[in-house]
Amino acid sequence: MRKLSVVVPCFNEQETIPIFYKELRIVLAKIANDYQLLFVDDGSEDNTLKIMQLLSKEDPKVNYLSFSRNFGKEAAMLAGMRHCGGDLVVVMDVDLQDPPALLPRMIEAIEKEGYDSVAARRVNRKGEPPIRSLFARMFYALISKLTDVEIMVGSREYRMMTRQVRDSILELNEYHRFSKGIFGWVGYKTKWLEYQNIERVAGGTKYSFWKLFKFALEGIIAFSTVPLKIASVFGIFFSVIAFFIIIVIIIERLWLSNPVAGWASIMCVIVLTSGLQMLFLGIIGEYLARTHMETKARPKYFIKEKKIDK
Ligand code: UDP
Ligand code: MG
């Protein structure tokens, strides 16, 4: 068996890390004799880093990276994937919502069935606030219409891949990362495993509704230029209408001598069109802002401390 690296982003996870570690060791002992557990501390404010340090002292298979501040889960996954040494890499959450019980099937799919990557998706969202599930469903419906990458409903960032797939993913060097899209975009033969939603073992979610909303927007803008094109479609539509209205008004004025009344209707049109103009300027602004950030090409994170065995 090849060496397996398990990349685990953690942000304020002092309660969950020990539970995760215990559970994962049991599973890994059965399926892998050579593995590396790479925790990424995403600028936690609690004892997350201390726990990682302790674990890595006790167990040489445990490695860690620690960021200078909170850079977000995307940055943490990226850093972990860059620094891991395994021939197989798996990215998973620390809260056991990505069930370790799937790991044996993931390894089998790659080692025996010839897949390059194995992804997981939840088939339900039991235990989640209904409003969150509703918006999530809307997001998947929208993004699958707007982009050509396949983003499965309920897909997670829980994925095992060969080193080749990992290298391809790392070649995408964008600042605004949306891994759910990137994983699909690179291609390769992927197997999907389904499972029932599991609630967090301890602690609370790190994603507020607002943070999730921004994440969704990030995903759409990173993978689709359709919103930009909608502006052109609306522009053409309204120009054509305006053209006909002008003709009608000229005819009424010159031949029918019908002075046009209607302050109210003009106001409606002005308010509508200027509102739309603002909306589309806003959309263009969103893309421009991202281009601005990409051209700066800032580092996506800073590592303050690390322990990685070669
Ligand atoms: N996480 C992170 N940085 C952040 C937010 C979250 O590394 O800024 C990690 C977190 O520790 C967990 C995973 O990302 O391992 C998923 O977070 P969470 O369980 O809070 O998200 P949810 O499952 O509620 O969507
Ligand atoms: Mg979670």
mmCIF file of C-alpha atoms and ligand atoms in Angstrom:
data_model
loop_
_atom_site.group_PDB
_atom_site.id
_atom_site.type_symbol
_atom_site.label_atom_id
_atom_site.label_comp_id
_atom_site.label_asym_id
_atom_site.label_seq_id
_atom_site.Cartn_x
_atom_site.Cartn_y
_atom_site.Cartn_z
ATOM 1 C CA MET A 1 0.000 0.000 0.000
ATOM 2 C CA ARG A 2 1.116 3.499 -0.762
ATOM 3 C CA LYS A 3 1.540 6.227 1.826
ATOM 4 C CA LEU A 4 -1.659 8.058 2.755
ATOM 5 C CA SER A 5 -1.741 11.701 3.866
ATOM 6 C CA VAL A 6 -4.805 12.923 5.722
ATOM 7 C CA VAL A 7 -5.176 16.715 5.518
ATOM 8 C CA VAL A 8 -7.413 18.199 8.215
ATOM 9 C CA PRO A 9 -8.233 21.938 8.356
ATOM 10 C CA CYS A 10 -9.028 23.072 11.910
ATOM 11 C CA PHE A 11 -10.321 26.376 13.216
ATOM 12 C CA ASN A 12 -11.043 26.559 16.948
ATOM 13 C CA GLU A 13 -11.484 22.817 17.226
ATOM 14 C CA GLN A 14 -10.043 21.986 20.652
ATOM 15 C CA GLU A 15 -13.035 19.797 21.514
ATOM 16 C CA THR A 16 -13.110 17.830 18.288
ATOM 17 C CA ILE A 17 -9.440 17.091 17.550
ATOM 18 C CA PRO A 18 -8.972 14.461 20.308
ATOM 19 C CA ILE A 19 -12.203 12.691 19.310
ATOM 20 C CA PHE A 20 -11.241 12.793 15.637
ATOM 21 C CA TYR A 21 -7.733 11.538 16.331
ATOM 22 C CA LYS A 22 -8.958 8.576 18.367
ATOM 23 C CA GLU A 23 -11.508 7.548 15.778
ATOM 24 C CA LEU A 24 -9.202 8.019 12.820
ATOM 25 C CA ARG A 25 -6.368 6.024 14.329
ATOM 26 C CA ILE A 26 -8.646 3.030 14.710
ATOM 27 C CA VAL A 27 -9.760 3.208 11.081
ATOM 28 C CA LEU A 28 -6.296 3.904 9.679
ATOM 29 C CA ALA A 29 -4.677 1.097 11.662
ATOM 30 C CA LYS A 30 -6.818 -1.340 9.697
ATOM 31 C CA ILE A 31 -6.258 0.055 6.225
ATOM 32 C CA ALA A 32 -2.897 1.790 6.040
ATOM 33 C CA ASN A 33 0.449 0.926 7.543
ATOM 34 C CA ASP A 34 2.107 4.071 6.292
ATOM 35 C CA TYR A 35 0.210 7.278 6.825
ATOM 36 C CA GLN A 36 0.584 10.906 7.865
ATOM 37 C CA LEU A 37 -2.003 12.981 9.717
ATOM 38 C CA LEU A 38 -1.522 16.598 8.745
ATOM 39 C CA PHE A 39 -3.537 19.053 10.845
ATOM 40 C CA VAL A 40 -3.702 22.633 9.620
ATOM 41 C CA ASP A 41 -4.403 25.164 12.345
ATOM 42 C CA ASP A 42 -6.189 28.002 10.582
ATOM 43 C CA GLY A 43 -5.291 30.721 13.109
ATOM 44 C CA SER A 44 -7.327 29.293 15.981
ATOM 45 C CA GLU A 45 -7.778 31.325 19.138
ATOM 46 C CA ASP A 46 -8.319 28.390 21.477
ATOM 47 C CA ASN A 47 -5.995 25.488 22.376
ATOM 48 C CA THR A 48 -6.143 23.873 18.940
ATOM 49 C CA LEU A 49 -2.424 24.370 18.270
ATOM 50 C CA LYS A 50 -1.408 23.135 21.735
ATOM 51 C CA ILE A 51 -3.364 19.936 21.185
ATOM 52 C CA MET A 52 -1.692 19.437 17.815
ATOM 53 C CA GLN A 53 1.739 19.956 19.376
ATOM 54 C CA LEU A 54 0.999 17.442 22.119
ATOM 55 C CA LEU A 55 -0.321 14.846 19.693
ATOM 56 C CA SER A 56 2.671 15.213 17.400
ATOM 57 C CA LYS A 57 5.041 14.705 20.361
ATOM 58 C CA GLU A 58 3.279 11.470 21.285
ATOM 59 C CA ASP A 59 2.711 10.206 17.768
ATOM 60 C CA PRO A 60 5.307 10.763 15.021
ATOM 61 C CA LYS A 61 2.622 10.214 12.382
ATOM 62 C CA VAL A 62 0.974 13.473 13.444
ATOM 63 C CA ASN A 63 2.228 16.614 11.689
ATOM 64 C CA TYR A 64 0.877 20.117 11.760
ATOM 65 C CA LEU A 65 0.989 23.559 10.159
ATOM 66 C CA SER A 66 -0.150 26.671 11.946
ATOM 67 C CA PHE A 67 -1.233 29.903 10.216
ATOM 68 C CA SER A 68 -0.401 33.395 11.381
ATOM 69 C CA ARG A 69 -4.140 34.200 11.421
ATOM 70 C CA ASN A 70 -7.450 32.812 10.191
ATOM 71 C CA PHE A 71 -7.190 32.576 6.396
ATOM 72 C CA GLY A 72 -10.233 30.370 5.845
ATOM 73 C CA LYS A 73 -10.797 26.702 5.126
ATOM 74 C CA GLU A 74 -9.836 27.019 1.444
ATOM 75 C CA ALA A 75 -6.391 28.339 2.376
ATOM 76 C CA ALA A 76 -6.009 25.642 5.033
ATOM 77 C CA MET A 77 -6.827 22.857 2.562
ATOM 78 C CA LEU A 78 -4.409 24.354 0.044
ATOM 79 C CA ALA A 79 -1.550 24.551 2.550
ATOM 80 C CA GLY A 80 -2.194 21.002 3.723
ATOM 81 C CA MET A 81 -2.221 19.652 0.187
ATOM 82 C CA ARG A 82 0.980 21.500 -0.657
ATOM 83 C CA HIS A 83 2.864 20.183 2.353
ATOM 84 C CA CYS A 84 1.641 16.612 2.531
ATOM 85 C CA GLY A 85 3.962 13.820 1.460
ATOM 86 C CA GLY A 86 1.625 10.921 0.669
ATOM 87 C CA ASP A 87 1.055 9.149 -2.631
ATOM 88 C CA LEU A 88 -2.625 9.277 -1.769
ATOM 89 C CA VAL A 89 -4.135 12.378 -0.205
ATOM 90 C CA VAL A 90 -7.448 12.756 1.550
ATOM 91 C CA VAL A 91 -8.940 16.039 2.757
ATOM 92 C CA MET A 92 -11.508 15.862 5.544
ATOM 93 C CA ASP A 93 -13.177 17.913 8.291
ATOM 94 C CA VAL A 94 -12.198 17.397 11.895
ATOM 95 C CA ASP A 95 -15.771 17.356 13.262
ATOM 96 C CA LEU A 96 -16.464 13.788 12.020
ATOM 97 C CA GLN A 97 -19.114 15.074 9.616
ATOM 98 C CA ASP A 98 -16.941 13.473 6.950
ATOM 99 C CA PRO A 99 -17.260 9.883 8.184
ATOM 100 C CA PRO A 100 -13.887 8.087 8.509
ATOM 101 C CA ALA A 101 -15.830 4.864 7.920
ATOM 102 C CA LEU A 102 -15.775 5.720 4.193
ATOM 103 C CA LEU A 103 -11.963 5.664 4.072
ATOM 104 C CA PRO A 104 -11.597 1.898 3.435
ATOM 105 C CA ARG A 105 -13.969 2.124 0.454
ATOM 106 C CA MET A 106 -12.111 5.168 -0.839
ATOM 107 C CA ILE A 107 -8.757 3.398 -0.725
ATOM 108 C CA GLU A 108 -10.237 0.344 -2.382
ATOM 109 C CA ALA A 109 -11.716 2.396 -5.225
ATOM 110 C CA ILE A 110 -8.309 3.914 -5.978
ATOM 111 C CA GLU A 111 -6.084 0.902 -5.349
ATOM 112 C CA LYS A 112 -8.282 -1.820 -6.805
ATOM 113 C CA GLU A 113 -10.896 -0.236 -9.065
ATOM 114 C CA GLY A 114 -8.546 2.157 -10.806
ATOM 115 C CA TYR A 115 -10.195 5.456 -9.877
ATOM 116 C CA ASP A 116 -8.090 8.609 -9.580
ATOM 117 C CA SER A 117 -10.226 10.256 -6.942
ATOM 118 C CA VAL A 118 -13.118 9.392 -4.678
ATOM 119 C CA ALA A 119 -15.548 12.043 -3.482
ATOM 120 C CA ALA A 120 -18.327 11.980 -0.938
ATOM 121 C CA ARG A 121 -21.726 13.586 -0.956
ATOM 122 C CA ARG A 122 -24.489 13.669 1.601
ATOM 123 C CA VAL A 123 -27.860 12.597 0.364
ATOM 124 C CA ASN A 124 -29.785 14.448 3.058
ATOM 125 C CA ARG A 125 -29.275 17.345 5.428
ATOM 126 C CA LYS A 126 -30.937 16.016 8.532
ATOM 127 C CA GLY A 127 -30.276 18.124 11.611
ATOM 128 C CA GLU A 128 -29.560 21.283 9.668
ATOM 129 C CA PRO A 129 -31.741 24.416 9.911
ATOM 130 C CA PRO A 130 -34.350 24.186 7.088
ATOM 131 C CA ILE A 131 -33.558 27.668 5.789
ATOM 132 C CA ARG A 132 -29.899 26.658 5.355
ATOM 133 C CA SER A 133 -30.896 23.533 3.400
ATOM 134 C CA LEU A 134 -33.245 25.575 1.221
ATOM 135 C CA PHE A 135 -30.544 28.057 0.286
ATOM 136 C CA ALA A 136 -28.052 25.250 -0.263
ATOM 137 C CA ARG A 137 -30.428 23.561 -2.714
ATOM 138 C CA MET A 138 -30.970 26.860 -4.519
ATOM 139 C CA PHE A 139 -27.221 27.341 -4.724
ATOM 140 C CA TYR A 140 -26.592 23.926 -6.301
ATOM 141 C CA ALA A 141 -29.439 24.435 -8.775
ATOM 142 C CA LEU A 142 -28.091 27.836 -9.770
ATOM 143 C CA ILE A 143 -24.438 26.883 -10.034
ATOM 144 C CA SER A 144 -25.170 23.803 -12.118
ATOM 145 C CA LYS A 145 -27.049 26.018 -14.603
ATOM 146 C CA LEU A 146 -24.418 28.746 -14.687
ATOM 147 C CA THR A 147 -21.242 26.698 -14.973
ATOM 148 C CA ASP A 148 -20.065 23.694 -16.931
ATOM 149 C CA VAL A 149 -18.202 22.031 -14.089
ATOM 150 C CA GLU A 150 -20.054 19.270 -12.379
ATOM 151 C CA ILE A 151 -20.847 20.160 -8.782
ATOM 152 C CA MET A 152 -22.929 17.381 -7.276
ATOM 153 C CA VAL A 153 -25.748 18.274 -4.918
ATOM 154 C CA GLY A 154 -24.553 17.776 -1.351
ATOM 155 C CA SER A 155 -20.939 17.336 -2.422
ATOM 156 C CA ARG A 156 -18.372 17.835 0.297
ATOM 157 C CA GLU A 157 -14.733 18.743 0.263
ATOM 158 C CA TYR A 158 -14.174 15.215 1.609
ATOM 159 C CA ARG A 159 -12.124 13.580 -1.126
ATOM 160 C CA MET A 160 -9.317 11.109 -1.600
ATOM 161 C CA MET A 161 -7.042 11.506 -4.605
ATOM 162 C CA THR A 162 -3.844 10.253 -6.143
ATOM 163 C CA ARG A 163 -0.757 12.419 -6.116
ATOM 164 C CA GLN A 164 -1.318 13.170 -9.794
ATOM 165 C CA VAL A 165 -4.755 14.680 -9.103
ATOM 166 C CA ARG A 166 -3.348 16.598 -6.148
ATOM 167 C CA ASP A 167 -0.606 18.048 -8.384
ATOM 168 C CA SER A 168 -3.195 19.149 -10.930
ATOM 169 C CA ILE A 169 -5.285 20.839 -8.256
ATOM 170 C CA LEU A 170 -2.226 22.678 -6.976
ATOM 171 C CA GLU A 171 -1.534 24.006 -10.452
ATOM 172 C CA LEU A 172 -4.676 26.107 -10.170
ATOM 173 C CA ASN A 173 -3.156 29.001 -8.407
ATOM 174 C CA GLU A 174 -6.092 31.383 -8.016
ATOM 175 C CA TYR A 175 -6.502 33.563 -4.956
ATOM 176 C CA HIS A 176 -10.242 33.065 -4.664
ATOM 177 C CA ARG A 177 -10.430 29.309 -4.399
ATOM 178 C CA PHE A 178 -13.614 27.309 -4.610
ATOM 179 C CA SER A 179 -12.502 23.735 -4.100
ATOM 180 C CA LYS A 180 -15.842 22.094 -4.771
ATOM 181 C CA GLY A 181 -15.540 23.476 -8.304
ATOM 182 C CA ILE A 182 -11.773 23.002 -8.659
ATOM 183 C CA PHE A 183 -11.938 19.318 -7.712
ATOM 184 C CA GLY A 184 -14.405 18.694 -10.528
ATOM 185 C CA TRP A 185 -12.726 21.024 -12.992
ATOM 186 C CA VAL A 186 -9.421 19.137 -13.065
ATOM 187 C CA GLY A 187 -11.237 16.043 -14.332
ATOM 188 C CA TYR A 188 -9.884 12.487 -13.805
ATOM 189 C CA LYS A 189 -11.919 9.395 -13.085
ATOM 190 C CA THR A 190 -13.957 10.069 -9.970
ATOM 191 C CA LYS A 191 -16.114 7.764 -7.910
ATOM 192 C CA TRP A 192 -18.918 9.207 -5.753
ATOM 193 C CA LEU A 193 -19.830 7.707 -2.411
ATOM 194 C CA GLU A 194 -23.101 8.647 -0.770
ATOM 195 C CA TYR A 195 -23.872 8.864 2.921
ATOM 196 C CA GLN A 196 -26.486 10.157 5.341
ATOM 197 C CA ASN A 197 -25.746 13.468 7.016
ATOM 198 C CA ILE A 198 -24.065 13.252 10.398
ATOM 199 C CA GLU A 199 -24.116 16.053 12.923
ATOM 200 C CA ARG A 200 -20.966 17.574 14.358
ATOM 201 C CA VAL A 201 -19.515 15.576 17.307
ATOM 202 C CA ALA A 202 -18.685 18.646 19.395
ATOM 203 C CA GLY A 203 -18.356 22.409 19.148
ATOM 204 C CA GLY A 204 -20.341 24.558 16.720
ATOM 205 C CA THR A 205 -20.232 25.288 13.007
ATOM 206 C CA LYS A 206 -17.648 27.832 11.896
ATOM 207 C CA TYR A 207 -19.872 28.984 9.065
ATOM 208 C CA SER A 208 -22.470 31.629 9.803
ATOM 209 C CA PHE A 209 -25.243 32.167 7.288
ATOM 210 C CA TRP A 210 -23.465 35.257 5.967
ATOM 211 C CA LYS A 211 -20.150 33.390 5.577
ATOM 212 C CA LEU A 212 -21.944 30.667 3.613
ATOM 213 C CA PHE A 213 -23.622 33.282 1.424
ATOM 214 C CA LYS A 214 -20.245 34.804 0.578
ATOM 215 C CA PHE A 215 -18.879 31.317 -0.079
ATOM 216 C CA ALA A 216 -21.725 30.645 -2.538
ATOM 217 C CA LEU A 217 -21.121 33.947 -4.325
ATOM 218 C CA GLU A 218 -17.415 33.119 -4.507
ATOM 219 C CA GLY A 219 -18.253 29.814 -6.147
ATOM 220 C CA ILE A 220 -20.501 31.297 -8.788
ATOM 221 C CA ILE A 221 -18.144 34.139 -9.662
ATOM 222 C CA ALA A 222 -15.107 31.856 -9.719
ATOM 223 C CA PHE A 223 -16.678 29.404 -12.119
ATOM 224 C CA SER A 224 -19.096 31.383 -14.259
ATOM 225 C CA THR A 225 -19.131 34.532 -16.345
ATOM 226 C CA VAL A 226 -22.831 34.160 -17.091
ATOM 227 C CA PRO A 227 -23.839 36.982 -14.685
ATOM 228 C CA LEU A 228 -21.729 39.350 -16.804
ATOM 229 C CA LYS A 229 -23.494 38.211 -19.934
ATOM 230 C CA ILE A 230 -26.951 38.723 -18.424
ATOM 231 C CA ALA A 231 -26.184 42.456 -18.528
ATOM 232 C CA SER A 232 -25.721 42.311 -22.302
ATOM 233 C CA VAL A 233 -28.925 40.346 -22.771
ATOM 234 C CA PHE A 234 -30.920 42.841 -20.716
ATOM 235 C CA GLY A 235 -29.220 45.710 -22.532
ATOM 236 C CA ILE A 236 -30.183 44.359 -25.954
ATOM 237 C CA PHE A 237 -33.735 43.612 -24.798
ATOM 238 C CA PHE A 238 -34.344 47.124 -23.464
ATOM 239 C CA SER A 239 -32.672 48.806 -26.453
ATOM 240 C CA VAL A 240 -34.991 46.983 -28.854
ATOM 241 C CA ILE A 241 -38.038 47.980 -26.814
ATOM 242 C CA ALA A 242 -36.809 51.587 -26.646
ATOM 243 C CA PHE A 243 -36.327 51.646 -30.417
ATOM 244 C CA PHE A 244 -39.967 50.667 -31.028
ATOM 245 C CA ILE A 245 -41.259 53.074 -28.419
ATOM 246 C CA ILE A 246 -39.366 55.926 -30.107
ATOM 247 C CA ILE A 247 -40.955 55.073 -33.452
ATOM 248 C CA VAL A 248 -44.414 55.000 -31.867
ATOM 249 C CA ILE A 249 -43.844 58.359 -30.193
ATOM 250 C CA ILE A 250 -42.632 59.982 -33.430
ATOM 251 C CA ILE A 251 -45.657 58.688 -35.313
ATOM 252 C CA GLU A 252 -48.028 59.890 -32.611
ATOM 253 C CA ARG A 253 -46.378 63.324 -32.565
ATOM 254 C CA LEU A 254 -46.066 63.975 -36.316
ATOM 255 C CA TRP A 255 -49.060 62.281 -37.819
ATOM 256 C CA LEU A 256 -51.571 61.796 -35.080
ATOM 257 C CA SER A 257 -50.761 65.071 -33.275
ATOM 258 C CA ASN A 258 -51.279 63.284 -30.012
ATOM 259 C CA PRO A 259 -49.187 64.991 -27.306
ATOM 260 C CA VAL A 260 -47.816 62.254 -25.069
ATOM 261 C CA ALA A 261 -48.972 62.454 -21.490
ATOM 262 C CA GLY A 262 -47.540 60.264 -18.788
ATOM 263 C CA TRP A 263 -45.093 61.457 -16.209
ATOM 264 C CA ALA A 264 -45.798 58.359 -14.133
ATOM 265 C CA SER A 265 -44.935 55.861 -16.849
ATOM 266 C CA ILE A 266 -41.705 57.692 -17.660
ATOM 267 C CA MET A 267 -40.693 57.648 -14.013
ATOM 268 C CA CYS A 268 -41.336 53.906 -13.850
ATOM 269 C CA VAL A 269 -39.114 53.274 -16.826
ATOM 270 C CA ILE A 270 -36.358 55.517 -15.495
ATOM 271 C CA VAL A 271 -36.390 53.925 -12.072
ATOM 272 C CA LEU A 272 -36.425 50.420 -13.527
ATOM 273 C CA THR A 273 -33.618 50.980 -16.000
ATOM 274 C CA SER A 274 -31.396 52.893 -13.611
ATOM 275 C CA GLY A 275 -31.940 50.178 -11.018
ATOM 276 C CA LEU A 276 -30.882 47.553 -13.522
ATOM 277 C CA GLN A 277 -27.857 49.605 -14.495
ATOM 278 C CA MET A 278 -26.782 49.782 -10.873
ATOM 279 C CA LEU A 279 -27.280 46.052 -10.457
ATOM 280 C CA PHE A 280 -25.133 45.235 -13.463
ATOM 281 C CA LEU A 281 -22.480 47.755 -12.463
ATOM 282 C CA GLY A 282 -22.421 45.927 -9.154
ATOM 283 C CA ILE A 283 -21.958 42.586 -10.874
ATOM 284 C CA ILE A 284 -19.131 43.963 -12.997
ATOM 285 C CA GLY A 285 -17.663 45.391 -9.794
ATOM 286 C CA GLU A 286 -17.650 41.953 -8.165
ATOM 287 C CA TYR A 287 -15.634 40.507 -11.042
ATOM 288 C CA LEU A 288 -13.357 43.523 -11.166
ATOM 289 C CA ALA A 289 -12.676 43.252 -7.445
ATOM 290 C CA ARG A 290 -11.603 39.657 -7.908
ATOM 291 C CA THR A 291 -9.378 40.525 -10.850
ATOM 292 C CA HIS A 292 -7.876 43.207 -8.643
ATOM 293 C CA MET A 293 -7.116 40.669 -5.909
ATOM 294 C CA GLU A 294 -5.747 38.143 -8.407
ATOM 295 C CA THR A 295 -3.360 40.683 -9.976
ATOM 296 C CA LYS A 296 -1.985 41.508 -6.553
ATOM 297 C CA ALA A 297 -1.079 37.824 -6.320
ATOM 298 C CA ARG A 298 -0.761 37.938 -2.563
ATOM 299 C CA PRO A 299 0.204 34.801 -0.674
ATOM 300 C CA LYS A 300 -2.879 32.871 0.344
ATOM 301 C CA TYR A 301 -1.642 32.252 3.888
ATOM 302 C CA PHE A 302 1.361 32.561 6.157
ATOM 303 C CA ILE A 303 2.678 29.629 8.134
ATOM 304 C CA LYS A 304 3.852 30.675 11.570
ATOM 305 C CA GLU A 305 4.915 27.288 12.827
ATOM 306 C CA LYS A 306 5.096 23.785 11.477
ATOM 307 C CA LYS A 307 6.205 20.270 12.152
ATOM 308 C CA ILE A 308 6.444 18.104 9.073
ATOM 309 C CA ASP A 309 8.520 14.958 8.743
ATOM 310 C CA LYS A 310 10.039 14.317 5.406
HETATM 311 N N1 UDP B 1 -12.523 25.530 9.091
HETATM 312 C C1 UDP B 1 -11.294 26.126 8.860
HETATM 313 N N2 UDP B 1 -11.245 27.499 8.738
HETATM 314 C C2 UDP B 1 -12.366 28.293 8.838
HETATM 315 C C3 UDP B 1 -13.612 27.646 9.038
HETATM 316 C C4 UDP B 1 -13.655 26.274 9.164
HETATM 317 O O1 UDP B 1 -10.270 25.450 8.768
HETATM 318 O O2 UDP B 1 -12.242 29.511 8.722
HETATM 319 C C5 UDP B 1 -12.594 24.040 9.225
HETATM 320 C C6 UDP B 1 -13.273 23.542 10.489
HETATM 321 O O3 UDP B 1 -12.385 23.464 11.566
HETATM 322 C C7 UDP B 1 -13.785 22.180 10.053
HETATM 323 C C8 UDP B 1 -14.115 22.401 8.588
HETATM 324 O O4 UDP B 1 -13.377 23.545 8.180
HETATM 325 O O5 UDP B 1 -12.802 21.167 10.147
HETATM 326 C C9 UDP B 1 -15.612 22.587 8.352
HETATM 327 O O6 UDP B 1 -16.127 23.587 9.200
HETATM 328 P P1 UDP B 1 -17.537 23.463 9.893
HETATM 329 O O7 UDP B 1 -17.741 22.073 10.419
HETATM 330 O O8 UDP B 1 -17.645 24.562 10.894
HETATM 331 O O9 UDP B 1 -18.518 23.725 8.674
HETATM 332 P P2 UDP B 1 -19.938 23.036 8.396
HETATM 333 O O10 UDP B 1 -19.699 21.542 8.458
HETATM 334 O O11 UDP B 1 -20.832 23.504 9.466
HETATM 335 O O12 UDP B 1 -20.301 23.516 7.033
HETATM 336 MG MG MG B 2 -18.931 20.534 10.004
#
